[in-house]
Amino acid sequence: MTQFTDFGLAQPVLRALDEAGYQSPTPIQAQAIPPAMQGRDLCGIAQTGTGKTAAFALPILHRLSLSDRRAPRRGCRVLVLSPTRELANQIAESFSDYGRHLPYTNTVVFGGVTISRQERALAPGVDILVATPGRLIDLIERRSLTLEGVEILVLDEADQMLDLGFIHALKRIVRMLPGKRQSLFFSATMPKNIAGLAEQYLTDPVQVAVTPVATTAERVEQQVIFAHTGAKQALLAH
Ligand code: AMP
């Protein structure tokens, strides 16, 4: 079986994985990490729960550690696009966890909160920026962010992104990115419109896919019971 040590990941990344208690790579990680570490573009079909965040975060941290380039002012080296603020937060936390022994900064930006704090965080430049598309465009229009220095783009949950109506924002964002970049594309499903996007944005991508994770344990009996908030504790105890 593949081990994390087989990939040749930077030592600080391996240390963080060890501390997180990860023993061996999940199937999507085993397939995605080696080509992503080489700088290849990637088209991955994987759902949440498969370990897909580490499948892109680990090779990205490794690649950042290969050069001593600095993030440009009001810019970033890695841009991760996420459809929702919840996912964006989780991704940023994962980068913080896996990168805890590396000097890279990460920031997360999404709508529905004041923009000025995000503008201040971006001013000196950040290595990894995790963003929802709408707020990202707001920041660019306010000249608080430029995408000129992006070396790696990640599009996470691409199908959700389209379902939420982010297609135009996405297209605008991709037009602003440098042509020479690595692109990593993840989606739980690959309907025609997503495959079309992948074809347009990726160069000679490696295709990786894993079967969906089982969401429930088959041998555990499950029931749904509707209860008022006040009754939940007692019902749970019962
Ligand atoms: P994700 O699919 O990226 O949302 O990850 C699902 C969960 O699996 C997260 O809580 C991760 O911390 C955890 N995880 C990811 N990769 C591994 C691994 N190789 N070993 C153990 N846990 C992992």
PDB file of C-alpha atoms and ligand atoms in Angstrom:
ATOM      1  CA  MET A   1       0.000   0.000   0.000  1.00  0.00           C
ATOM      2  CA  THR A   2       1.166   3.531  -0.742  1.00  0.00           C
ATOM      3  CA  GLN A   3       2.482   5.525   2.215  1.00  0.00           C
ATOM      4  CA  PHE A   4       2.796   9.313   2.544  1.00  0.00           C
ATOM      5  CA  THR A   5       6.562   8.854   2.757  1.00  0.00           C
ATOM      6  CA  ASP A   6       6.556   7.289  -0.747  1.00  0.00           C
ATOM      7  CA  PHE A   7       5.592  10.591  -2.388  1.00  0.00           C
ATOM      8  CA  GLY A   8       8.719  12.567  -1.545  1.00  0.00           C
ATOM      9  CA  LEU A   9       6.719  15.305   0.183  1.00  0.00           C
ATOM     10  CA  ALA A  10       8.697  17.983   2.030  1.00  0.00           C
ATOM     11  CA  GLN A  11       9.652  16.979   5.579  1.00  0.00           C
ATOM     12  CA  PRO A  12       7.552  19.679   7.336  1.00  0.00           C
ATOM     13  CA  VAL A  13       4.462  18.395   5.501  1.00  0.00           C
ATOM     14  CA  LEU A  14       5.153  14.797   6.557  1.00  0.00           C
ATOM     15  CA  ARG A  15       5.607  15.938  10.130  1.00  0.00           C
ATOM     16  CA  ALA A  16       2.227  17.688  10.147  1.00  0.00           C
ATOM     17  CA  LEU A  17       0.548  14.570   8.721  1.00  0.00           C
ATOM     18  CA  ASP A  18       2.129  12.442  11.378  1.00  0.00           C
ATOM     19  CA  GLU A  19       0.862  14.806  14.062  1.00  0.00           C
ATOM     20  CA  ALA A  20      -2.619  14.763  12.519  1.00  0.00           C
ATOM     21  CA  GLY A  21      -2.567  10.988  12.897  1.00  0.00           C
ATOM     22  CA  TYR A  22      -2.868  10.255   9.174  1.00  0.00           C
ATOM     23  CA  GLN A  23      -1.382   6.827   8.566  1.00  0.00           C
ATOM     24  CA  SER A  24      -1.851   6.262   4.880  1.00  0.00           C
ATOM     25  CA  PRO A  25      -3.229   8.192   1.902  1.00  0.00           C
ATOM     26  CA  THR A  26      -6.848   7.778   0.875  1.00  0.00           C
ATOM     27  CA  PRO A  27      -7.449   6.552  -2.720  1.00  0.00           C
ATOM     28  CA  ILE A  28      -7.913  10.065  -4.141  1.00  0.00           C
ATOM     29  CA  GLN A  29      -4.721  11.172  -2.384  1.00  0.00           C
ATOM     30  CA  ALA A  30      -2.767   8.187  -3.709  1.00  0.00           C
ATOM     31  CA  GLN A  31      -3.872   9.034  -7.248  1.00  0.00           C
ATOM     32  CA  ALA A  32      -3.724  12.820  -7.160  1.00  0.00           C
ATOM     33  CA  ILE A  33      -0.667  13.691  -5.082  1.00  0.00           C
ATOM     34  CA  PRO A  34       2.112  12.348  -7.358  1.00  0.00           C
ATOM     35  CA  PRO A  35       1.001  14.104 -10.596  1.00  0.00           C
ATOM     36  CA  ALA A  36       0.053  17.301  -8.728  1.00  0.00           C
ATOM     37  CA  MET A  37       3.510  17.367  -7.114  1.00  0.00           C
ATOM     38  CA  GLN A  38       5.013  17.229 -10.607  1.00  0.00           C
ATOM     39  CA  GLY A  39       3.011  20.298 -11.593  1.00  0.00           C
ATOM     40  CA  ARG A  40       0.509  18.474 -13.807  1.00  0.00           C
ATOM     41  CA  ASP A  41      -3.059  19.734 -14.209  1.00  0.00           C
ATOM     42  CA  LEU A  42      -5.635  17.505 -12.601  1.00  0.00           C
ATOM     43  CA  CYS A  43      -9.301  16.703 -13.036  1.00  0.00           C
ATOM     44  CA  GLY A  44     -10.575  14.834  -9.979  1.00  0.00           C
ATOM     45  CA  ILE A  45     -13.969  13.316  -9.379  1.00  0.00           C
ATOM     46  CA  ALA A  46     -14.348  13.018  -5.630  1.00  0.00           C
ATOM     47  CA  GLN A  47     -16.878  13.923  -2.990  1.00  0.00           C
ATOM     48  CA  THR A  48     -16.374  15.534   0.382  1.00  0.00           C
ATOM     49  CA  GLY A  49     -15.226  12.914   2.860  1.00  0.00           C
ATOM     50  CA  THR A  50     -12.821  11.221   0.455  1.00  0.00           C
ATOM     51  CA  GLY A  51      -9.844  13.284   1.626  1.00  0.00           C
ATOM     52  CA  LYS A  52      -9.842  15.468  -1.477  1.00  0.00           C
ATOM     53  CA  THR A  53      -8.751  18.609   0.403  1.00  0.00           C
ATOM     54  CA  ALA A  54      -5.430  17.023   1.371  1.00  0.00           C
ATOM     55  CA  ALA A  55      -5.200  15.607  -2.165  1.00  0.00           C
ATOM     56  CA  PHE A  56      -4.652  19.161  -3.423  1.00  0.00           C
ATOM     57  CA  ALA A  57      -3.362  20.923  -0.283  1.00  0.00           C
ATOM     58  CA  LEU A  58      -0.387  18.599   0.272  1.00  0.00           C
ATOM     59  CA  PRO A  59       1.138  18.859  -3.223  1.00  0.00           C
ATOM     60  CA  ILE A  60       0.483  22.613  -3.193  1.00  0.00           C
ATOM     61  CA  LEU A  61       2.364  23.098   0.077  1.00  0.00           C
ATOM     62  CA  HIS A  62       5.150  20.940  -1.310  1.00  0.00           C
ATOM     63  CA  ARG A  63       5.388  22.996  -4.503  1.00  0.00           C
ATOM     64  CA  LEU A  64       5.373  26.287  -2.604  1.00  0.00           C
ATOM     65  CA  SER A  65       8.288  24.997  -0.560  1.00  0.00           C
ATOM     66  CA  LEU A  66      10.332  24.382  -3.732  1.00  0.00           C
ATOM     67  CA  SER A  67      10.759  28.073  -4.480  1.00  0.00           C
ATOM     68  CA  ASP A  68      11.447  31.074  -2.301  1.00  0.00           C
ATOM     69  CA  ARG A  69       9.183  33.364  -4.304  1.00  0.00           C
ATOM     70  CA  ARG A  70       7.153  35.785  -2.188  1.00  0.00           C
ATOM     71  CA  ALA A  71       3.464  36.491  -2.554  1.00  0.00           C
ATOM     72  CA  PRO A  72       2.990  39.771  -4.466  1.00  0.00           C
ATOM     73  CA  ARG A  73       1.462  42.735  -2.654  1.00  0.00           C
ATOM     74  CA  ARG A  74      -2.360  42.565  -2.850  1.00  0.00           C
ATOM     75  CA  GLY A  75      -1.927  39.192  -4.525  1.00  0.00           C
ATOM     76  CA  CYS A  76      -1.543  35.493  -3.862  1.00  0.00           C
ATOM     77  CA  ARG A  77       0.445  32.518  -5.172  1.00  0.00           C
ATOM     78  CA  VAL A  78      -2.353  29.971  -4.783  1.00  0.00           C
ATOM     79  CA  LEU A  79      -6.033  30.687  -5.403  1.00  0.00           C
ATOM     80  CA  VAL A  80      -8.613  28.171  -4.207  1.00  0.00           C
ATOM     81  CA  LEU A  81     -12.186  28.814  -5.297  1.00  0.00           C
ATOM     82  CA  SER A  82     -14.957  27.319  -3.207  1.00  0.00           C
ATOM     83  CA  PRO A  83     -18.734  27.584  -3.689  1.00  0.00           C
ATOM     84  CA  THR A  84     -19.586  28.224  -0.022  1.00  0.00           C
ATOM     85  CA  ARG A  85     -18.106  30.014   2.959  1.00  0.00           C
ATOM     86  CA  GLU A  86     -18.291  26.819   5.061  1.00  0.00           C
ATOM     87  CA  LEU A  87     -16.191  24.880   2.604  1.00  0.00           C
ATOM     88  CA  ALA A  88     -13.837  27.855   2.176  1.00  0.00           C
ATOM     89  CA  ASN A  89     -13.244  27.928   5.945  1.00  0.00           C
ATOM     90  CA  GLN A  90     -12.612  24.186   6.064  1.00  0.00           C
ATOM     91  CA  ILE A  91     -10.110  24.390   3.226  1.00  0.00           C
ATOM     92  CA  ALA A  92      -8.240  27.264   4.869  1.00  0.00           C
ATOM     93  CA  GLU A  93      -8.123  25.316   8.144  1.00  0.00           C
ATOM     94  CA  SER A  94      -6.713  22.316   6.330  1.00  0.00           C
ATOM     95  CA  PHE A  95      -3.956  24.468   4.809  1.00  0.00           C
ATOM     96  CA  SER A  96      -3.179  25.809   8.282  1.00  0.00           C
ATOM     97  CA  ASP A  97      -3.037  22.272   9.717  1.00  0.00           C
ATOM     98  CA  TYR A  98      -0.963  20.647   7.003  1.00  0.00           C
ATOM     99  CA  GLY A  99       1.236  23.717   6.651  1.00  0.00           C
ATOM    100  CA  ARG A 100       1.782  24.316  10.360  1.00  0.00           C
ATOM    101  CA  HIS A 101       5.546  23.750  10.067  1.00  0.00           C
ATOM    102  CA  LEU A 102       5.863  25.885   6.950  1.00  0.00           C
ATOM    103  CA  PRO A 103       5.936  29.684   6.800  1.00  0.00           C
ATOM    104  CA  TYR A 104       3.029  30.147   4.376  1.00  0.00           C
ATOM    105  CA  THR A 105       0.163  32.477   5.105  1.00  0.00           C
ATOM    106  CA  ASN A 106      -3.422  31.789   4.142  1.00  0.00           C
ATOM    107  CA  THR A 107      -6.528  33.937   4.155  1.00  0.00           C
ATOM    108  CA  VAL A 108     -10.134  33.149   3.466  1.00  0.00           C
ATOM    109  CA  VAL A 109     -12.555  35.661   1.919  1.00  0.00           C
ATOM    110  CA  PHE A 110     -16.313  35.333   1.381  1.00  0.00           C
ATOM    111  CA  GLY A 111     -19.319  37.583   1.145  1.00  0.00           C
ATOM    112  CA  GLY A 112     -21.790  38.620   3.823  1.00  0.00           C
ATOM    113  CA  VAL A 113     -19.170  40.140   6.116  1.00  0.00           C
ATOM    114  CA  THR A 114     -17.405  43.504   6.027  1.00  0.00           C
ATOM    115  CA  ILE A 115     -14.889  43.738   3.238  1.00  0.00           C
ATOM    116  CA  SER A 116     -12.391  46.101   4.887  1.00  0.00           C
ATOM    117  CA  ARG A 117     -10.854  43.461   7.153  1.00  0.00           C
ATOM    118  CA  GLN A 118     -10.338  41.208   4.160  1.00  0.00           C
ATOM    119  CA  GLU A 119      -8.732  44.101   2.270  1.00  0.00           C
ATOM    120  CA  ARG A 120      -6.303  44.690   5.125  1.00  0.00           C
ATOM    121  CA  ALA A 121      -5.427  40.990   5.258  1.00  0.00           C
ATOM    122  CA  LEU A 122      -4.691  40.960   1.521  1.00  0.00           C
ATOM    123  CA  ALA A 123      -2.645  44.169   1.428  1.00  0.00           C
ATOM    124  CA  PRO A 124       0.786  42.612   2.115  1.00  0.00           C
ATOM    125  CA  GLY A 125      -0.036  39.598  -0.099  1.00  0.00           C
ATOM    126  CA  VAL A 126      -0.839  36.045   1.038  1.00  0.00           C
ATOM    127  CA  ASP A 127       0.566  32.740  -0.141  1.00  0.00           C
ATOM    128  CA  ILE A 128      -2.763  30.905  -0.238  1.00  0.00           C
ATOM    129  CA  LEU A 129      -6.100  32.612  -0.762  1.00  0.00           C
ATOM    130  CA  VAL A 130      -9.338  30.646  -0.380  1.00  0.00           C
ATOM    131  CA  ALA A 131     -12.320  32.536  -1.754  1.00  0.00           C
ATOM    132  CA  THR A 132     -15.901  32.356  -2.880  1.00  0.00           C
ATOM    133  CA  PRO A 133     -16.238  33.789  -6.406  1.00  0.00           C
ATOM    134  CA  GLY A 134     -18.536  36.761  -5.722  1.00  0.00           C
ATOM    135  CA  ARG A 135     -16.444  38.330  -2.990  1.00  0.00           C
ATOM    136  CA  LEU A 136     -13.282  37.666  -4.948  1.00  0.00           C
ATOM    137  CA  ILE A 137     -14.632  39.777  -7.810  1.00  0.00           C
ATOM    138  CA  ASP A 138     -15.698  42.535  -5.399  1.00  0.00           C
ATOM    139  CA  LEU A 139     -12.152  42.677  -4.065  1.00  0.00           C
ATOM    140  CA  ILE A 140     -10.676  42.816  -7.555  1.00  0.00           C
ATOM    141  CA  GLU A 141     -13.069  45.585  -8.605  1.00  0.00           C
ATOM    142  CA  ARG A 142     -12.063  47.592  -5.542  1.00  0.00           C
ATOM    143  CA  ARG A 143      -8.414  47.092  -6.557  1.00  0.00           C
ATOM    144  CA  SER A 144      -7.672  45.377  -3.284  1.00  0.00           C
ATOM    145  CA  LEU A 145      -6.610  42.212  -5.057  1.00  0.00           C
ATOM    146  CA  THR A 146      -4.837  41.264  -8.258  1.00  0.00           C
ATOM    147  CA  LEU A 147      -4.571  37.752  -9.681  1.00  0.00           C
ATOM    148  CA  GLU A 148      -1.405  38.370 -11.682  1.00  0.00           C
ATOM    149  CA  GLY A 149       0.833  36.357  -9.365  1.00  0.00           C
ATOM    150  CA  VAL A 150      -1.301  33.198  -9.194  1.00  0.00           C
ATOM    151  CA  GLU A 151       0.807  30.085  -9.793  1.00  0.00           C
ATOM    152  CA  ILE A 152      -1.777  27.450  -8.854  1.00  0.00           C
ATOM    153  CA  LEU A 153      -5.566  27.514  -9.216  1.00  0.00           C
ATOM    154  CA  VAL A 154      -7.876  25.082  -7.443  1.00  0.00           C
ATOM    155  CA  LEU A 155     -11.525  24.839  -8.343  1.00  0.00           C
ATOM    156  CA  ASP A 156     -13.251  22.862  -5.618  1.00  0.00           C
ATOM    157  CA  GLU A 157     -16.757  21.420  -5.906  1.00  0.00           C
ATOM    158  CA  ALA A 158     -17.104  22.684  -9.452  1.00  0.00           C
ATOM    159  CA  ASP A 159     -20.586  21.180  -9.844  1.00  0.00           C
ATOM    160  CA  GLN A 160     -21.844  23.071  -6.771  1.00  0.00           C
ATOM    161  CA  MET A 161     -20.237  26.210  -8.136  1.00  0.00           C
ATOM    162  CA  LEU A 162     -22.355  25.976 -11.290  1.00  0.00           C
ATOM    163  CA  ASP A 163     -25.499  25.004  -9.353  1.00  0.00           C
ATOM    164  CA  LEU A 164     -25.126  28.167  -7.286  1.00  0.00           C
ATOM    165  CA  GLY A 165     -24.919  30.291 -10.423  1.00  0.00           C
ATOM    166  CA  PHE A 166     -21.235  31.173 -10.243  1.00  0.00           C
ATOM    167  CA  ILE A 167     -20.463  30.358 -13.860  1.00  0.00           C
ATOM    168  CA  HIS A 168     -20.065  33.958 -15.066  1.00  0.00           C
ATOM    169  CA  ALA A 169     -17.995  34.921 -12.037  1.00  0.00           C
ATOM    170  CA  LEU A 170     -15.837  31.878 -12.615  1.00  0.00           C
ATOM    171  CA  LYS A 171     -15.238  32.708 -16.257  1.00  0.00           C
ATOM    172  CA  ARG A 172     -14.310  36.270 -15.381  1.00  0.00           C
ATOM    173  CA  ILE A 173     -11.880  35.107 -12.737  1.00  0.00           C
ATOM    174  CA  VAL A 174     -10.166  32.587 -14.989  1.00  0.00           C
ATOM    175  CA  ARG A 175      -9.683  35.273 -17.668  1.00  0.00           C
ATOM    176  CA  MET A 176      -7.694  37.323 -15.148  1.00  0.00           C
ATOM    177  CA  LEU A 177      -5.318  34.503 -14.244  1.00  0.00           C
ATOM    178  CA  PRO A 178      -1.889  34.052 -15.809  1.00  0.00           C
ATOM    179  CA  GLY A 179      -2.017  31.543 -18.672  1.00  0.00           C
ATOM    180  CA  LYS A 180       1.014  29.742 -17.290  1.00  0.00           C
ATOM    181  CA  ARG A 181      -0.267  28.123 -14.113  1.00  0.00           C
ATOM    182  CA  GLN A 182      -1.138  24.772 -12.637  1.00  0.00           C
ATOM    183  CA  SER A 183      -4.870  24.065 -12.378  1.00  0.00           C
ATOM    184  CA  LEU A 184      -6.500  21.476 -10.155  1.00  0.00           C
ATOM    185  CA  PHE A 185     -10.169  20.812 -10.664  1.00  0.00           C
ATOM    186  CA  PHE A 186     -12.427  18.830  -8.310  1.00  0.00           C
ATOM    187  CA  SER A 187     -16.054  17.930  -8.665  1.00  0.00           C
ATOM    188  CA  ALA A 188     -18.336  15.312  -7.115  1.00  0.00           C
ATOM    189  CA  THR A 189     -20.021  14.720 -10.462  1.00  0.00           C
ATOM    190  CA  MET A 190     -18.943  15.326 -14.031  1.00  0.00           C
ATOM    191  CA  PRO A 191     -21.972  16.355 -16.094  1.00  0.00           C
ATOM    192  CA  LYS A 192     -21.379  17.739 -19.596  1.00  0.00           C
ATOM    193  CA  ASN A 193     -21.096  21.395 -18.587  1.00  0.00           C
ATOM    194  CA  ILE A 194     -18.450  20.610 -15.954  1.00  0.00           C
ATOM    195  CA  ALA A 195     -16.499  18.431 -18.367  1.00  0.00           C
ATOM    196  CA  GLY A 196     -16.637  21.326 -20.841  1.00  0.00           C
ATOM    197  CA  LEU A 197     -15.230  23.724 -18.255  1.00  0.00           C
ATOM    198  CA  ALA A 198     -12.488  21.273 -17.372  1.00  0.00           C
ATOM    199  CA  GLU A 199     -11.555  20.915 -21.006  1.00  0.00           C
ATOM    200  CA  GLN A 200     -11.385  24.675 -21.395  1.00  0.00           C
ATOM    201  CA  TYR A 201      -9.354  25.403 -18.258  1.00  0.00           C
ATOM    202  CA  LEU A 202      -7.029  22.420 -17.944  1.00  0.00           C
ATOM    203  CA  THR A 203      -4.015  21.519 -20.035  1.00  0.00           C
ATOM    204  CA  ASP A 204      -3.452  17.822 -20.653  1.00  0.00           C
ATOM    205  CA  PRO A 205      -4.957  16.950 -17.239  1.00  0.00           C
ATOM    206  CA  VAL A 206      -4.461  13.732 -15.329  1.00  0.00           C
ATOM    207  CA  GLN A 207      -7.913  12.271 -14.630  1.00  0.00           C
ATOM    208  CA  VAL A 208      -8.479  10.795 -11.193  1.00  0.00           C
ATOM    209  CA  ALA A 209     -11.710   9.397  -9.774  1.00  0.00           C
ATOM    210  CA  VAL A 210     -12.819   7.614  -6.663  1.00  0.00           C
ATOM    211  CA  THR A 211     -16.096   5.927  -5.883  1.00  0.00           C
ATOM    212  CA  PRO A 212     -18.331   7.856  -3.499  1.00  0.00           C
ATOM    213  CA  VAL A 213     -17.808   7.263   0.187  1.00  0.00           C
ATOM    214  CA  ALA A 214     -20.553   5.290   1.925  1.00  0.00           C
ATOM    215  CA  THR A 215     -22.517   7.889   3.837  1.00  0.00           C
ATOM    216  CA  THR A 216     -24.151   5.545   6.362  1.00  0.00           C
ATOM    217  CA  ALA A 217     -23.057   2.381   8.118  1.00  0.00           C
ATOM    218  CA  GLU A 218     -25.266  -0.392   6.810  1.00  0.00           C
ATOM    219  CA  ARG A 219     -25.354  -2.412  10.009  1.00  0.00           C
ATOM    220  CA  VAL A 220     -26.521   0.479  12.189  1.00  0.00           C
ATOM    221  CA  GLU A 221     -30.271   0.882  12.433  1.00  0.00           C
ATOM    222  CA  GLN A 222     -31.277   4.500  11.834  1.00  0.00           C
ATOM    223  CA  GLN A 223     -34.437   6.479  12.491  1.00  0.00           C
ATOM    224  CA  VAL A 224     -35.563  10.026  11.920  1.00  0.00           C
ATOM    225  CA  ILE A 225     -37.617  11.479  14.747  1.00  0.00           C
ATOM    226  CA  PHE A 226     -38.969  15.025  14.591  1.00  0.00           C
ATOM    227  CA  ALA A 227     -38.751  16.688  17.997  1.00  0.00           C
ATOM    228  CA  HIS A 228     -39.060  20.162  19.500  1.00  0.00           C
ATOM    229  CA  THR A 229     -35.742  21.698  20.549  1.00  0.00           C
ATOM    230  CA  GLY A 230     -36.608  21.412  24.243  1.00  0.00           C
ATOM    231  CA  ALA A 231     -37.308  17.696  23.945  1.00  0.00           C
ATOM    232  CA  LYS A 232     -34.147  16.747  22.062  1.00  0.00           C
ATOM    233  CA  GLN A 233     -31.875  16.156  25.064  1.00  0.00           C
ATOM    234  CA  ALA A 234     -34.345  13.834  26.763  1.00  0.00           C
ATOM    235  CA  LEU A 235     -35.047  11.988  23.527  1.00  0.00           C
ATOM    236  CA  LEU A 236     -31.337  11.486  22.906  1.00  0.00           C
ATOM    237  CA  ALA A 237     -30.812  10.170  26.428  1.00  0.00           C
ATOM    238  CA  HIS A 238     -33.765   7.813  25.974  1.00  0.00           C
TER     239      HIS A 238
HETATM  240  P1  AMP B   1     -12.244  15.937   2.884  1.00  0.00           P
HETATM  241  O1  AMP B   1     -12.819  14.931   1.937  1.00  0.00           O
HETATM  242  O2  AMP B   1     -11.068  16.627   2.333  1.00  0.00           O
HETATM  243  O3  AMP B   1     -13.299  16.862   3.404  1.00  0.00           O
HETATM  244  O4  AMP B   1     -11.670  15.123   4.169  1.00  0.00           O
HETATM  245  C1  AMP B   1     -12.505  14.385   5.012  1.00  0.00           C
HETATM  246  C2  AMP B   1     -11.851  14.102   6.376  1.00  0.00           C
HETATM  247  O5  AMP B   1     -10.861  13.095   6.273  1.00  0.00           O
HETATM  248  C3  AMP B   1     -11.181  15.291   7.016  1.00  0.00           C
HETATM  249  O6  AMP B   1     -11.600  15.358   8.355  1.00  0.00           O
HETATM  250  C4  AMP B   1      -9.698  14.969   6.966  1.00  0.00           C
HETATM  251  O7  AMP B   1      -9.033  15.488   8.080  1.00  0.00           O
HETATM  252  C5  AMP B   1      -9.678  13.464   6.975  1.00  0.00           C
HETATM  253  N1  AMP B   1      -8.551  12.878   6.227  1.00  0.00           N
HETATM  254  C6  AMP B   1      -8.119  13.259   5.001  1.00  0.00           C
HETATM  255  N2  AMP B   1      -7.115  12.484   4.581  1.00  0.00           N
HETATM  256  C7  AMP B   1      -6.890  11.571   5.553  1.00  0.00           C
HETATM  257  C8  AMP B   1      -5.955  10.480   5.714  1.00  0.00           C
HETATM  258  N3  AMP B   1      -5.086  10.174   4.765  1.00  0.00           N
HETATM  259  N4  AMP B   1      -6.008   9.767   6.857  1.00  0.00           N
HETATM  260  C9  AMP B   1      -6.914  10.059   7.812  1.00  0.00           C
HETATM  261  N5  AMP B   1      -7.814  11.061   7.725  1.00  0.00           N
HETATM  262  C10 AMP B   1      -7.808  11.817   6.613  1.00  0.00           C
END
